[in-house]
mmCIF file of C-alpha atoms in Angstrom:
data_model
loop_
_atom_site.group_PDB
_atom_site.id
_atom_site.type_symbol
_atom_site.label_atom_id
_atom_site.label_comp_id
_atom_site.label_asym_id
_atom_site.label_seq_id
_atom_site.Cartn_x
_atom_site.Cartn_y
_atom_site.Cartn_z
ATOM 1 C CA MET Q 24 8.971 -20.647 -18.140
ATOM 2 C CA LEU Q 25 9.522 -16.940 -17.629
ATOM 3 C CA LYS Q 26 13.013 -15.883 -18.690
ATOM 4 C CA SER Q 27 13.094 -12.156 -17.985
ATOM 5 C CA LEU Q 28 10.894 -9.337 -16.727
ATOM 6 C CA ASP Q 29 11.335 -5.575 -16.334
ATOM 7 C CA ILE Q 30 9.197 -3.280 -14.161
ATOM 8 C CA PHE Q 31 9.025 0.482 -14.745
ATOM 9 C CA CYS Q 32 8.104 2.721 -11.840
ATOM 10 C CA ASP Q 33 7.413 6.449 -11.844
ATOM 11 C CA ILE Q 34 7.530 7.433 -8.165
ATOM 12 C CA ILE Q 35 4.996 10.256 -7.833
ATOM 13 C CA ASP Q 36 3.101 9.481 -4.617
ATOM 14 C CA ASN Q 37 5.719 9.057 -1.929
ATOM 15 C CA PHE Q 38 6.065 5.375 -1.022
ATOM 16 C CA GLY Q 39 2.988 3.803 -2.600
ATOM 17 C CA ASP Q 40 4.282 3.370 -6.135
ATOM 18 C CA ILE Q 41 7.724 2.040 -5.302
ATOM 19 C CA GLY Q 42 6.365 0.084 -2.327
ATOM 20 C CA PHE Q 43 4.126 -1.944 -4.621
ATOM 21 C CA VAL Q 44 6.846 -2.393 -7.266
ATOM 22 C CA TYR Q 45 9.433 -3.462 -4.702
ATOM 23 C CA ARG Q 46 7.012 -6.003 -3.258
ATOM 24 C CA LEU Q 47 6.014 -7.318 -6.702
ATOM 25 C CA ALA Q 48 9.605 -7.678 -7.875
ATOM 26 C CA LYS Q 49 10.524 -9.661 -4.755
ATOM 27 C CA GLU Q 50 7.517 -11.961 -5.119
ATOM 28 C CA ILE Q 51 8.179 -12.653 -8.795
ATOM 29 C CA LYS Q 52 11.840 -13.377 -8.107
ATOM 30 C CA ARG Q 53 10.932 -15.636 -5.189
ATOM 31 C CA LYS Q 54 8.601 -17.659 -7.395
ATOM 32 C CA GLU Q 55 10.737 -17.572 -10.562
ATOM 33 C CA LYS Q 56 14.250 -17.990 -9.192
ATOM 34 C CA ASP Q 57 15.874 -18.454 -12.603
ATOM 35 C CA ALA Q 58 14.205 -15.444 -14.215
ATOM 36 C CA ARG Q 59 16.039 -12.155 -14.624
ATOM 37 C CA VAL Q 60 14.047 -9.466 -12.796
ATOM 38 C CA ARG Q 61 14.887 -5.774 -13.178
ATOM 39 C CA VAL Q 62 13.332 -2.549 -11.892
ATOM 40 C CA PHE Q 63 13.685 0.839 -13.618
ATOM 41 C CA LEU Q 64 12.838 3.749 -11.298
ATOM 42 C CA ASN Q 65 13.119 7.530 -11.146
ATOM 43 C CA ASP Q 66 13.581 8.301 -7.430
ATOM 44 C CA ALA Q 67 16.201 6.287 -5.591
ATOM 45 C CA GLU Q 68 16.077 8.597 -2.575
ATOM 46 C CA THR Q 69 12.430 7.791 -1.816
ATOM 47 C CA PHE Q 70 13.085 4.094 -2.390
ATOM 48 C CA SER Q 71 16.012 4.173 0.044
ATOM 49 C CA LYS Q 72 13.623 5.125 2.859
ATOM 50 C CA ILE Q 73 11.953 1.692 2.681
ATOM 51 C CA ASN Q 74 14.993 -0.264 1.471
ATOM 52 C CA LYS Q 75 18.164 0.684 3.346
ATOM 53 C CA ASN Q 76 20.362 -1.210 0.858
ATOM 54 C CA ILE Q 77 19.705 1.259 -1.965
ATOM 55 C CA ILE Q 78 22.650 3.549 -2.751
ATOM 56 C CA ILE Q 79 21.502 6.972 -3.971
ATOM 57 C CA GLY Q 80 23.257 8.103 -7.161
ATOM 58 C CA LYS Q 81 24.274 4.640 -8.305
ATOM 59 C CA LYS Q 82 23.141 3.911 -11.844
ATOM 60 C CA ILE Q 83 22.885 0.110 -11.540
ATOM 61 C CA GLN Q 84 22.774 -2.005 -8.392
ATOM 62 C CA ILE Q 85 21.773 -5.557 -7.547
ATOM 63 C CA ILE Q 86 19.859 -6.238 -4.326
ATOM 64 C CA GLU Q 87 18.295 -9.595 -3.423
ATOM 65 C CA ASP Q 88 19.047 -10.842 -6.977
ATOM 66 C CA ILE Q 89 17.003 -8.006 -8.499
ATOM 67 C CA THR Q 90 18.736 -5.377 -10.659
ATOM 68 C CA TYR Q 91 17.721 -1.762 -10.084
ATOM 69 C CA TYR Q 92 18.316 0.977 -12.670
ATOM 70 C CA ASP Q 93 18.082 4.694 -11.904
ATOM 71 C CA MET Q 94 16.406 6.125 -15.023
ATOM 72 C CA THR Q 95 17.335 9.694 -14.085
ATOM 73 C CA ILE Q 96 21.022 9.037 -14.825
ATOM 74 C CA MET Q 97 20.737 6.527 -17.663
ATOM 75 C CA SER Q 98 21.923 7.504 -21.138
ATOM 76 C CA SER Q 99 20.762 6.144 -24.491
ATOM 77 C CA GLU Q 100 23.862 4.000 -24.515
ATOM 78 C CA ASP Q 101 22.949 2.597 -21.098
ATOM 79 C CA TYR Q 102 19.525 1.553 -22.394
ATOM 80 C CA LYS Q 103 21.156 -0.014 -25.430
ATOM 81 C CA LYS Q 104 23.464 -2.070 -23.208
ATOM 82 C CA ALA Q 105 20.583 -3.075 -20.921
ATOM 83 C CA GLY Q 106 18.384 -4.261 -23.784
ATOM 84 C CA SER Q 107 14.887 -5.479 -22.998
ATOM 85 C CA SER Q 108 13.151 -8.463 -21.423
ATOM 86 C CA GLU Q 109 10.355 -10.800 -22.484
ATOM 87 C CA VAL Q 110 7.895 -8.895 -20.338
ATOM 88 C CA ALA Q 111 7.806 -5.215 -19.436
ATOM 89 C CA ILE Q 112 5.433 -3.929 -16.743
ATOM 90 C CA GLU Q 113 4.169 -0.358 -16.595
ATOM 91 C CA ALA Q 114 3.381 0.056 -12.913
ATOM 92 C CA TYR Q 115 0.342 2.298 -12.486
ATOM 93 C CA GLY Q 116 0.523 3.511 -16.061
ATOM 94 C CA CYS Q 117 4.201 4.525 -15.948
ATOM 95 C CA ASP Q 118 5.237 5.144 -19.560
ATOM 96 C CA ILE Q 119 8.052 2.929 -20.760
ATOM 97 C CA PRO Q 120 10.810 5.179 -22.178
ATOM 98 C CA GLU Q 121 10.894 5.274 -25.969
ATOM 99 C CA VAL Q 122 14.619 4.587 -25.910
ATOM 100 C CA TYR Q 123 13.902 1.263 -24.161
ATOM 101 C CA LEU Q 124 11.307 0.293 -26.769
ATOM 102 C CA GLU Q 125 13.652 1.295 -29.592
ATOM 103 C CA ASN Q 126 16.225 -1.168 -28.246
ATOM 104 C CA SER Q 127 13.773 -3.985 -27.535
ATOM 105 C CA SER Q 128 14.759 -5.940 -30.696
ATOM 106 C CA GLU Q 129 12.998 -9.326 -30.771
ATOM 107 C CA GLU Q 130 13.135 -9.934 -27.036
ATOM 108 C CA LEU Q 131 10.089 -7.991 -25.868
ATOM 109 C CA LYS Q 132 6.860 -10.006 -26.196
ATOM 110 C CA ILE Q 133 4.331 -8.564 -23.739
ATOM 111 C CA VAL Q 134 3.692 -5.265 -21.970
ATOM 112 C CA ILE Q 135 1.523 -5.305 -18.846
ATOM 113 C CA ASN Q 136 -0.087 -2.098 -17.621
ATOM 114 C CA ILE Q 137 -0.880 -2.640 -13.936
ATOM 115 C CA GLU Q 138 -3.564 -0.161 -12.938
ATOM 116 C CA TYR Q 139 -4.366 1.307 -9.533
ATOM 117 C CA LEU Q 140 -6.370 -0.815 -7.117
ATOM 118 C CA THR Q 141 -10.109 -0.209 -7.280
ATOM 119 C CA ALA Q 142 -13.362 -2.093 -6.716
ATOM 120 C CA GLU Q 143 -15.295 0.133 -9.140
ATOM 121 C CA GLY Q 144 -17.582 -1.652 -11.586
ATOM 122 C CA TRP Q 145 -15.662 -0.705 -14.739
ATOM 123 C CA ALA Q 146 -12.555 -2.580 -13.579
ATOM 124 C CA LYS Q 147 -14.023 -6.006 -14.396
ATOM 125 C CA GLU Q 148 -14.540 -5.107 -18.052
ATOM 126 C CA TYR Q 149 -11.099 -3.519 -18.287
ATOM 127 C CA HIS Q 150 -9.134 -6.397 -16.720
ATOM 128 C CA LEU Q 151 -6.979 -8.324 -19.257
ATOM 129 C CA GLN Q 152 -8.157 -6.253 -22.215
ATOM 130 C CA SER Q 153 -5.441 -5.926 -24.843
ATOM 131 C CA SER Q 154 -4.132 -3.405 -27.336
ATOM 132 C CA TYR Q 155 -1.105 -3.073 -29.586
ATOM 133 C CA ILE Q 156 1.781 -0.706 -28.966
ATOM 134 C CA ASN Q 157 4.234 0.857 -31.396
ATOM 135 C CA VAL Q 158 6.497 -2.193 -31.380
ATOM 136 C CA LYS Q 159 5.943 -4.895 -33.966
ATOM 137 C CA GLY Q 160 4.165 -7.963 -32.595
ATOM 138 C CA VAL Q 161 3.994 -6.720 -29.003
ATOM 139 C CA LYS Q 162 0.667 -6.677 -27.171
ATOM 140 C CA LYS Q 163 -0.213 -4.657 -24.107
ATOM 141 C CA TYR Q 164 -2.605 -6.083 -21.508
ATOM 142 C CA PHE Q 165 -4.344 -4.062 -18.808
ATOM 143 C CA TYR Q 166 -4.158 -5.707 -15.406
ATOM 144 C CA MET Q 167 -6.455 -4.751 -12.539
ATOM 145 C CA PRO Q 168 -5.527 -5.606 -8.930
ATOM 146 C CA GLY Q 169 -8.630 -6.282 -6.877
ATOM 147 C CA PHE Q 170 -10.556 -8.203 -4.249
ATOM 148 C CA GLU Q 171 -12.776 -10.552 -6.233
ATOM 149 C CA ASN Q 172 -11.859 -13.793 -8.003
ATOM 150 C CA TRP Q 173 -12.124 -12.242 -11.488
ATOM 151 C CA SER Q 174 -9.540 -9.588 -10.634
ATOM 152 C CA GLY Q 175 -5.762 -9.663 -10.543
ATOM 153 C CA GLY Q 176 -5.838 -10.024 -6.741
ATOM 154 C CA LEU Q 177 -3.478 -8.515 -4.171
ATOM 155 C CA ILE Q 178 0.099 -9.453 -3.361
ATOM 156 C CA ILE Q 179 -0.136 -12.009 -0.549
ATOM 157 C CA ASP Q 180 3.401 -12.549 0.719
ATOM 158 C CA ASN Q 181 4.163 -14.758 3.676
ATOM 159 C CA GLN Q 182 3.983 -13.042 7.057
ATOM 160 C CA VAL Q 183 5.225 -14.833 10.159
ATOM 161 C CA PRO Q 184 3.528 -13.632 13.391
ATOM 162 C CA VAL Q 185 5.890 -12.252 16.028
ATOM 163 C CA ILE Q 186 6.480 -14.527 18.977
ATOM 164 C CA ASP Q 187 6.223 -11.828 21.623
ATOM 165 C CA ARG Q 188 4.095 -8.800 20.668
ATOM 166 C CA VAL Q 189 5.065 -6.795 23.770
ATOM 167 C CA GLU Q 190 8.780 -7.299 23.153
ATOM 168 C CA PHE Q 191 8.340 -6.520 19.446
ATOM 169 C CA PHE Q 192 6.642 -3.159 19.957
ATOM 170 C CA ASN Q 193 8.974 -2.052 22.734
ATOM 171 C CA LYS Q 194 11.928 -2.772 20.450
ATOM 172 C CA VAL Q 195 10.313 -0.911 17.545
ATOM 173 C CA ILE Q 196 9.566 2.126 19.695
ATOM 174 C CA SER Q 197 13.026 2.280 21.238
ATOM 175 C CA SER Q 198 14.695 1.941 17.819
ATOM 176 C CA HIS Q 199 12.528 4.132 15.592
ATOM 177 C CA SER Q 200 10.823 6.815 17.682
ATOM 178 C CA GLU Q 201 11.682 10.415 16.772
ATOM 179 C CA LYS Q 202 9.484 12.387 19.161
ATOM 180 C CA PHE Q 203 6.628 11.670 21.523
ATOM 181 C CA PHE Q 204 3.824 13.312 23.475
ATOM 182 C CA PRO Q 205 3.137 13.897 26.256
ATOM 183 C CA VAL Q 206 6.819 14.629 26.887
ATOM 184 C CA ASN Q 207 8.437 12.387 29.535
ATOM 185 C CA SER Q 208 5.515 9.966 29.302
ATOM 186 C CA ASP Q 209 5.857 6.235 29.856
ATOM 187 C CA LEU Q 210 6.155 4.612 26.415
ATOM 188 C CA VAL Q 211 6.402 1.020 27.528
ATOM 189 C CA VAL Q 212 3.977 -1.385 25.860
ATOM 190 C CA ASP Q 213 2.466 -4.110 28.033
ATOM 191 C CA LYS Q 214 -0.054 -6.854 27.324
ATOM 192 C CA ASP Q 215 -2.994 -4.485 27.886
ATOM 193 C CA THR Q 216 -1.719 -1.657 25.680
ATOM 194 C CA PHE Q 217 -3.854 -0.821 22.655
ATOM 195 C CA VAL Q 218 -1.490 -0.071 19.735
ATOM 196 C CA GLY Q 219 -2.605 1.802 16.623
ATOM 197 C CA THR Q 220 -0.798 3.169 13.575
ATOM 198 C CA ILE Q 221 -1.612 6.326 11.620
ATOM 199 C CA PHE Q 222 -0.449 6.930 8.038
ATOM 200 C CA SER Q 223 -2.629 9.572 6.395
ATOM 201 C CA TYR Q 224 -2.798 12.512 4.053
ATOM 202 C CA GLU Q 225 -3.502 15.978 5.480
ATOM 203 C CA TYR Q 226 -6.075 15.664 8.247
ATOM 204 C CA ASN Q 227 -6.887 17.287 11.601
ATOM 205 C CA PHE Q 228 -7.002 14.515 14.219
ATOM 206 C CA GLN Q 229 -8.571 16.557 17.036
ATOM 207 C CA ASN Q 230 -11.877 14.644 17.078
ATOM 208 C CA PHE Q 231 -10.035 11.353 16.825
ATOM 209 C CA LEU Q 232 -7.912 12.149 19.879
ATOM 210 C CA ASP Q 233 -10.991 13.270 21.809
ATOM 211 C CA THR Q 234 -12.547 9.884 21.076
ATOM 212 C CA LEU Q 235 -9.469 8.000 22.239
ATOM 213 C CA GLU Q 236 -9.285 9.969 25.475
ATOM 214 C CA ASN Q 237 -12.756 8.635 26.329
ATOM 215 C CA PHE Q 238 -11.752 5.099 25.426
ATOM 216 C CA ASP Q 239 -11.112 2.999 28.521
ATOM 217 C CA LYS Q 240 -7.697 1.709 27.474
ATOM 218 C CA LYS Q 241 -4.047 2.635 27.565
ATOM 219 C CA ILE Q 242 -3.288 3.613 23.966
ATOM 220 C CA ILE Q 243 -0.065 4.138 22.021
ATOM 221 C CA LEU Q 244 -0.242 5.648 18.532
ATOM 222 C CA LEU Q 245 2.621 5.173 16.074
ATOM 223 C CA ILE Q 246 2.511 8.060 13.579
ATOM 224 C CA PHE Q 247 4.109 7.629 10.133
ATOM 225 C CA GLY Q 248 4.792 10.325 7.557
ATOM 226 C CA ASP Q 249 5.008 14.115 7.743
ATOM 227 C CA MET Q 250 1.383 14.715 6.734
ATOM 228 C CA SER Q 251 0.157 12.551 9.592
ATOM 229 C CA LYS Q 252 2.531 14.205 12.046
ATOM 230 C CA ASN Q 253 1.300 17.668 11.115
ATOM 231 C CA GLY Q 254 -2.273 16.490 11.633
ATOM 232 C CA PHE Q 255 -1.476 15.729 15.268
ATOM 233 C CA LEU Q 256 0.796 18.688 15.985
ATOM 234 C CA ILE Q 257 -2.044 21.135 15.311
ATOM 235 C CA THR Q 258 -4.391 19.532 17.845
ATOM 236 C CA LYS Q 259 -5.053 21.552 20.982
ATOM 237 C CA ASN Q 260 -4.489 18.900 23.635
ATOM 238 C CA ILE Q 261 -1.524 16.910 22.357
ATOM 239 C CA LYS Q 262 0.597 17.922 25.351
ATOM 240 C CA ALA Q 263 -2.099 17.114 27.921
ATOM 241 C CA LEU Q 264 -3.266 13.671 26.855
ATOM 242 C CA LYS Q 265 -4.012 11.202 29.630
ATOM 243 C CA ASN Q 266 -4.806 7.825 28.088
ATOM 244 C CA THR Q 267 -3.093 8.294 24.720
ATOM 245 C CA LYS Q 268 0.628 8.403 23.972
ATOM 246 C CA ILE Q 269 1.703 9.682 20.558
ATOM 247 C CA ILE Q 270 4.970 8.572 19.006
ATOM 248 C CA PHE Q 271 6.288 10.113 15.789
ATOM 249 C CA MET Q 272 8.185 7.400 13.951
ATOM 250 C CA ASP Q 273 11.121 7.676 11.591
ATOM 251 C CA TYR Q 274 11.207 5.811 8.288
ATOM 252 C CA VAL Q 275 11.067 2.042 8.567
ATOM 253 C CA GLU Q 276 11.791 -0.569 5.940
ATOM 254 C CA GLN Q 277 8.927 -2.216 4.146
ATOM 255 C CA ASN Q 278 9.157 -5.560 5.933
ATOM 256 C CA LEU Q 279 9.118 -3.921 9.350
ATOM 257 C CA TYR Q 280 6.124 -1.745 8.458
ATOM 258 C CA ASP Q 281 4.280 -4.905 7.401
ATOM 259 C CA GLU Q 282 5.057 -6.493 10.759
ATOM 260 C CA ILE Q 283 3.838 -3.415 12.608
ATOM 261 C CA LEU Q 284 0.533 -3.418 10.692
ATOM 262 C CA ASN Q 285 0.005 -7.129 11.277
ATOM 263 C CA ASN Q 286 0.526 -6.867 15.021
ATOM 264 C CA SER Q 287 -1.242 -3.597 15.807
ATOM 265 C CA ASP Q 288 -4.789 -3.420 17.182
ATOM 266 C CA PHE Q 289 -5.908 -1.025 14.447
ATOM 267 C CA ASN Q 290 -4.395 0.843 11.481
ATOM 268 C CA PHE Q 291 -5.207 4.054 9.651
ATOM 269 C CA VAL Q 292 -3.666 3.725 6.188
ATOM 270 C CA ARG Q 293 -3.525 5.821 3.053
ATOM 271 C CA GLY Q 294 -3.196 5.552 -0.727
ATOM 272 C CA GLU Q 295 -2.937 2.073 -2.170
ATOM 273 C CA GLU Q 296 0.084 0.132 -0.955
ATOM 274 C CA SER Q 297 -0.641 0.414 2.782
ATOM 275 C CA PHE Q 298 -4.371 0.001 2.009
ATOM 276 C CA SER Q 299 -3.757 -3.389 0.392
ATOM 277 C CA ARG Q 300 -1.476 -4.394 3.268
ATOM 278 C CA ALA Q 301 -4.154 -3.428 5.787
ATOM 279 C CA ILE Q 302 -6.698 -5.603 4.003
ATOM 280 C CA VAL Q 303 -4.555 -8.739 4.172
ATOM 281 C CA SER Q 304 -3.470 -8.060 7.778
ATOM 282 C CA ARG Q 305 -6.832 -9.149 9.314
ATOM 283 C CA VAL Q 306 -6.598 -6.054 11.574
ATOM 284 C CA PRO Q 307 -9.324 -3.338 11.753
ATOM 285 C CA PHE Q 308 -8.445 -0.304 9.621
ATOM 286 C CA LEU Q 309 -9.637 2.952 8.073
ATOM 287 C CA TRP Q 310 -8.468 3.993 4.632
ATOM 288 C CA HIS Q 311 -7.579 7.538 3.533
ATOM 289 C CA ALA Q 312 -7.839 7.611 -0.264
ATOM 290 C CA TYR Q 313 -5.628 9.880 -2.358
ATOM 291 C CA CYS Q 314 -7.625 13.069 -2.957
ATOM 292 C CA GLN Q 315 -8.551 13.738 -6.604
ATOM 293 C CA GLU Q 316 -10.262 16.616 -8.386
ATOM 294 C CA GLU Q 317 -14.046 16.817 -8.194
ATOM 295 C CA LYS Q 318 -13.998 14.127 -5.495
ATOM 296 C CA GLU Q 319 -13.126 11.418 -8.025
ATOM 297 C CA HIS Q 320 -11.447 9.483 -5.205
ATOM 298 C CA LEU Q 321 -14.866 8.944 -3.636
ATOM 299 C CA ASN Q 322 -15.712 6.596 -6.516
ATOM 300 C CA LYS Q 323 -12.941 4.314 -5.264
ATOM 301 C CA VAL Q 324 -14.217 4.646 -1.716
ATOM 302 C CA LYS Q 325 -17.761 3.799 -2.816
ATOM 303 C CA GLY Q 326 -16.443 0.844 -4.810
ATOM 304 C CA PHE Q 327 -14.665 -0.548 -1.757
ATOM 305 C CA LEU Q 328 -17.704 -0.034 0.449
ATOM 306 C CA SER Q 329 -19.884 -1.738 -2.164
ATOM 307 C CA PHE Q 330 -17.532 -4.706 -2.052
ATOM 308 C CA LEU Q 331 -17.952 -4.887 1.741
ATOM 309 C CA LYS Q 332 -21.726 -4.573 1.794
ATOM 310 C CA ASP Q 333 -22.760 -8.212 1.302
ATOM 311 C CA LYS Q 334 -19.790 -9.595 3.225
ATOM 312 C CA THR Q 335 -20.226 -7.915 6.587
ATOM 313 C CA PRO Q 336 -23.046 -7.640 9.172
ATOM 314 C CA VAL Q 337 -25.545 -4.844 8.488
ATOM 315 C CA ASP Q 338 -24.861 -2.948 11.716
ATOM 316 C CA PHE Q 339 -21.107 -3.077 11.095
ATOM 317 C CA TYR Q 340 -21.445 -1.966 7.489
ATOM 318 C CA GLU Q 341 -23.691 1.001 8.268
ATOM 319 C CA LYS Q 342 -21.309 2.389 10.882
ATOM 320 C CA TYR Q 343 -18.097 1.611 9.030
ATOM 321 C CA SER Q 344 -19.287 2.954 5.673
ATOM 322 C CA LYS Q 345 -20.370 6.221 7.286
ATOM 323 C CA ILE Q 346 -17.018 6.728 9.015
ATOM 324 C CA THR Q 347 -15.034 5.775 5.895
ATOM 325 C CA TYR Q 348 -17.042 8.051 3.611
ATOM 326 C CA ASN Q 349 -16.859 11.031 5.965
ATOM 327 C CA TYR Q 350 -13.129 10.507 6.544
ATOM 328 C CA ASN Q 351 -12.592 10.778 2.780
ATOM 329 C CA CYS Q 352 -15.183 13.406 1.808
ATOM 330 C CA ARG Q 353 -12.967 16.357 0.851
ATOM 331 C CA THR Q 354 -12.422 18.412 -2.302
ATOM 332 C CA GLU Q 355 -8.792 19.095 -1.427
ATOM 333 C CA ASN Q 356 -6.286 18.128 1.227
ATOM 334 C CA HIS Q 357 -6.346 20.407 4.264
ATOM 335 C CA TYR Q 358 -5.989 20.510 8.056
ATOM 336 C CA ASN Q 359 -9.336 22.149 8.800
ATOM 337 C CA LEU Q 360 -11.240 20.539 11.650
ATOM 338 C CA GLU Q 361 -14.068 18.347 10.386
ATOM 339 C CA GLU Q 362 -16.936 16.773 12.336
ATOM 340 C CA GLU Q 363 -16.239 13.051 11.934
ATOM 341 C CA ASP Q 364 -17.229 10.886 14.877
ATOM 342 C CA PHE Q 365 -14.829 7.964 15.388
ATOM 343 C CA SER Q 366 -16.577 6.442 18.384
ATOM 344 C CA ASP Q 367 -18.398 3.826 16.269
ATOM 345 C CA PHE Q 368 -15.059 2.499 15.053
ATOM 346 C CA PHE Q 369 -14.116 1.489 18.592
ATOM 347 C CA GLU Q 370 -17.541 0.377 19.764
ATOM 348 C CA ASN Q 371 -17.858 -3.430 20.091
ATOM 349 C CA PHE Q 372 -14.307 -3.603 18.827
ATOM 350 C CA GLU Q 373 -13.748 -7.304 19.476
ATOM 351 C CA LYS Q 374 -16.894 -8.164 17.537
ATOM 352 C CA GLU Q 375 -15.916 -5.926 14.634
ATOM 353 C CA LYS Q 376 -12.498 -7.573 14.393
ATOM 354 C CA LYS Q 377 -14.236 -10.662 13.057
ATOM 355 C CA ALA Q 378 -15.574 -8.664 10.106
ATOM 356 C CA PHE Q 379 -12.067 -7.563 9.129
ATOM 357 C CA GLU Q 380 -10.747 -11.106 9.554
ATOM 358 C CA TYR Q 381 -13.461 -12.386 7.213
ATOM 359 C CA ILE Q 382 -12.706 -9.696 4.609
ATOM 360 C CA SER Q 383 -9.006 -10.527 4.707
ATOM 361 C CA ASP Q 384 -9.577 -14.266 4.375
ATOM 362 C CA TYR Q 385 -12.029 -13.685 1.517
ATOM 363 C CA VAL Q 386 -9.498 -11.625 -0.441
ATOM 364 C CA LYS Q 387 -6.701 -14.114 0.174
ATOM 365 C CA LYS Q 388 -8.822 -16.974 -1.186
ATOM 366 C CA ASN Q 389 -9.179 -15.096 -4.457
ATOM 367 C CA GLY Q 390 -5.501 -15.403 -5.186
ATOM 368 C CA ASN Q 391 -2.054 -13.860 -4.974
ATOM 369 C CA LEU Q 392 -1.448 -11.158 -7.581
ATOM 370 C CA ALA Q 393 2.044 -12.473 -8.298
ATOM 371 C CA ASP Q 394 0.749 -16.020 -8.890
ATOM 372 C CA LYS Q 395 -2.144 -14.888 -11.078
ATOM 373 C CA LEU Q 396 0.049 -12.546 -13.109
ATOM 374 C CA LEU Q 397 2.723 -15.191 -13.675
ATOM 375 C CA CYS Q 398 0.103 -17.723 -14.717
ATOM 376 C CA PHE Q 399 -1.319 -15.262 -17.237
ATOM 377 C CA LEU Q 400 2.124 -14.388 -18.618
ATOM 378 C CA LYS Q 401 3.146 -18.003 -19.059
ATOM 379 C CA GLU Q 402 -0.102 -18.738 -20.845
ATOM 380 C CA LYS Q 403 0.408 -15.854 -23.285
ATOM 381 C CA LEU Q 404 4.091 -16.590 -23.823
ATOM 382 C CA SER Q 405 3.274 -20.207 -24.686
ATOM 383 C CA GLU Q 406 0.772 -19.235 -27.390
ATOM 384 C CA ASN Q 407 3.609 -18.372 -29.801
ATOM 385 C CA ASP Q 408 1.502 -15.824 -31.603
ATOM 386 C CA PHE Q 409 4.006 -12.973 -31.573
#
């Protein structure tokens, strides 16, 4: 039985880091109702954008039976009062403060370092490897989220389909739209409307819009995040679109964003958190990886594409891998116009949906990250070798 668990989160990449931690904390608490679950974070303002219950500037607050600590205003005495838990998780390599470790006494047993999601080959050898830290008797284990059975899996939380998709999207648009183009356009979603979401890093979407304008459908795009918005504002024909309506969205809470992804026709996602949500959604998507020096991010892209290769039809894989690679092939983030051709993404769309549904079902069969992590922790805690 798990008694207590702390998660440490260093919010450095907008919503991805805290989005994953928030989701993980909720899943662990849902499965281990009697366990004390706490989250230590360094940016309450960013967190408040996806969780409206967070009060900025409050040192300690309890939401949904999870205790949140703002590390930026905690003193040594605060850490001493808080003490430690049986398990401490370093989310994405976030360093646990020394003052926490100094006050861990005999309580702390295991540290888990949850790494970034990747399908690269080295991850299999790294998963569940252990090392000691500078606290007597405490072991650290490296935990790799992933797609295959050997990995730590992805968080698979329960998602209930909306009853009326048309009503759902019209309500979302009326409640959360900030600005839209063309101005004075009809934003009503009907049963034939093709709805897509865009959440990206810096990118010029001119070619993408040109493709959509030649697509024989009424299209509404929901644009999330300032980087994505800027990528559309610089396009030359945003005010003269005919088939495509663009809606700039305000911040939405995590649960609502999940619902939007699950019920859209396609999603462009970025980073890791929305990438993992897109995978489990069963909806066609393109992923914009976080840009790293010397194109290191392309190793993650290649790893993901390698994972897809023997699980999807050859014609699908060839087209999709080319689009995905080109969409991510950059040495730095910028808004320069590239030459990507998005037409293949929308060609035979109904047929290609089946490939994404298969990928999603395959990943889900390989296990829920929260379940697999809890199983591992209980096994180690029961060994009594501390």
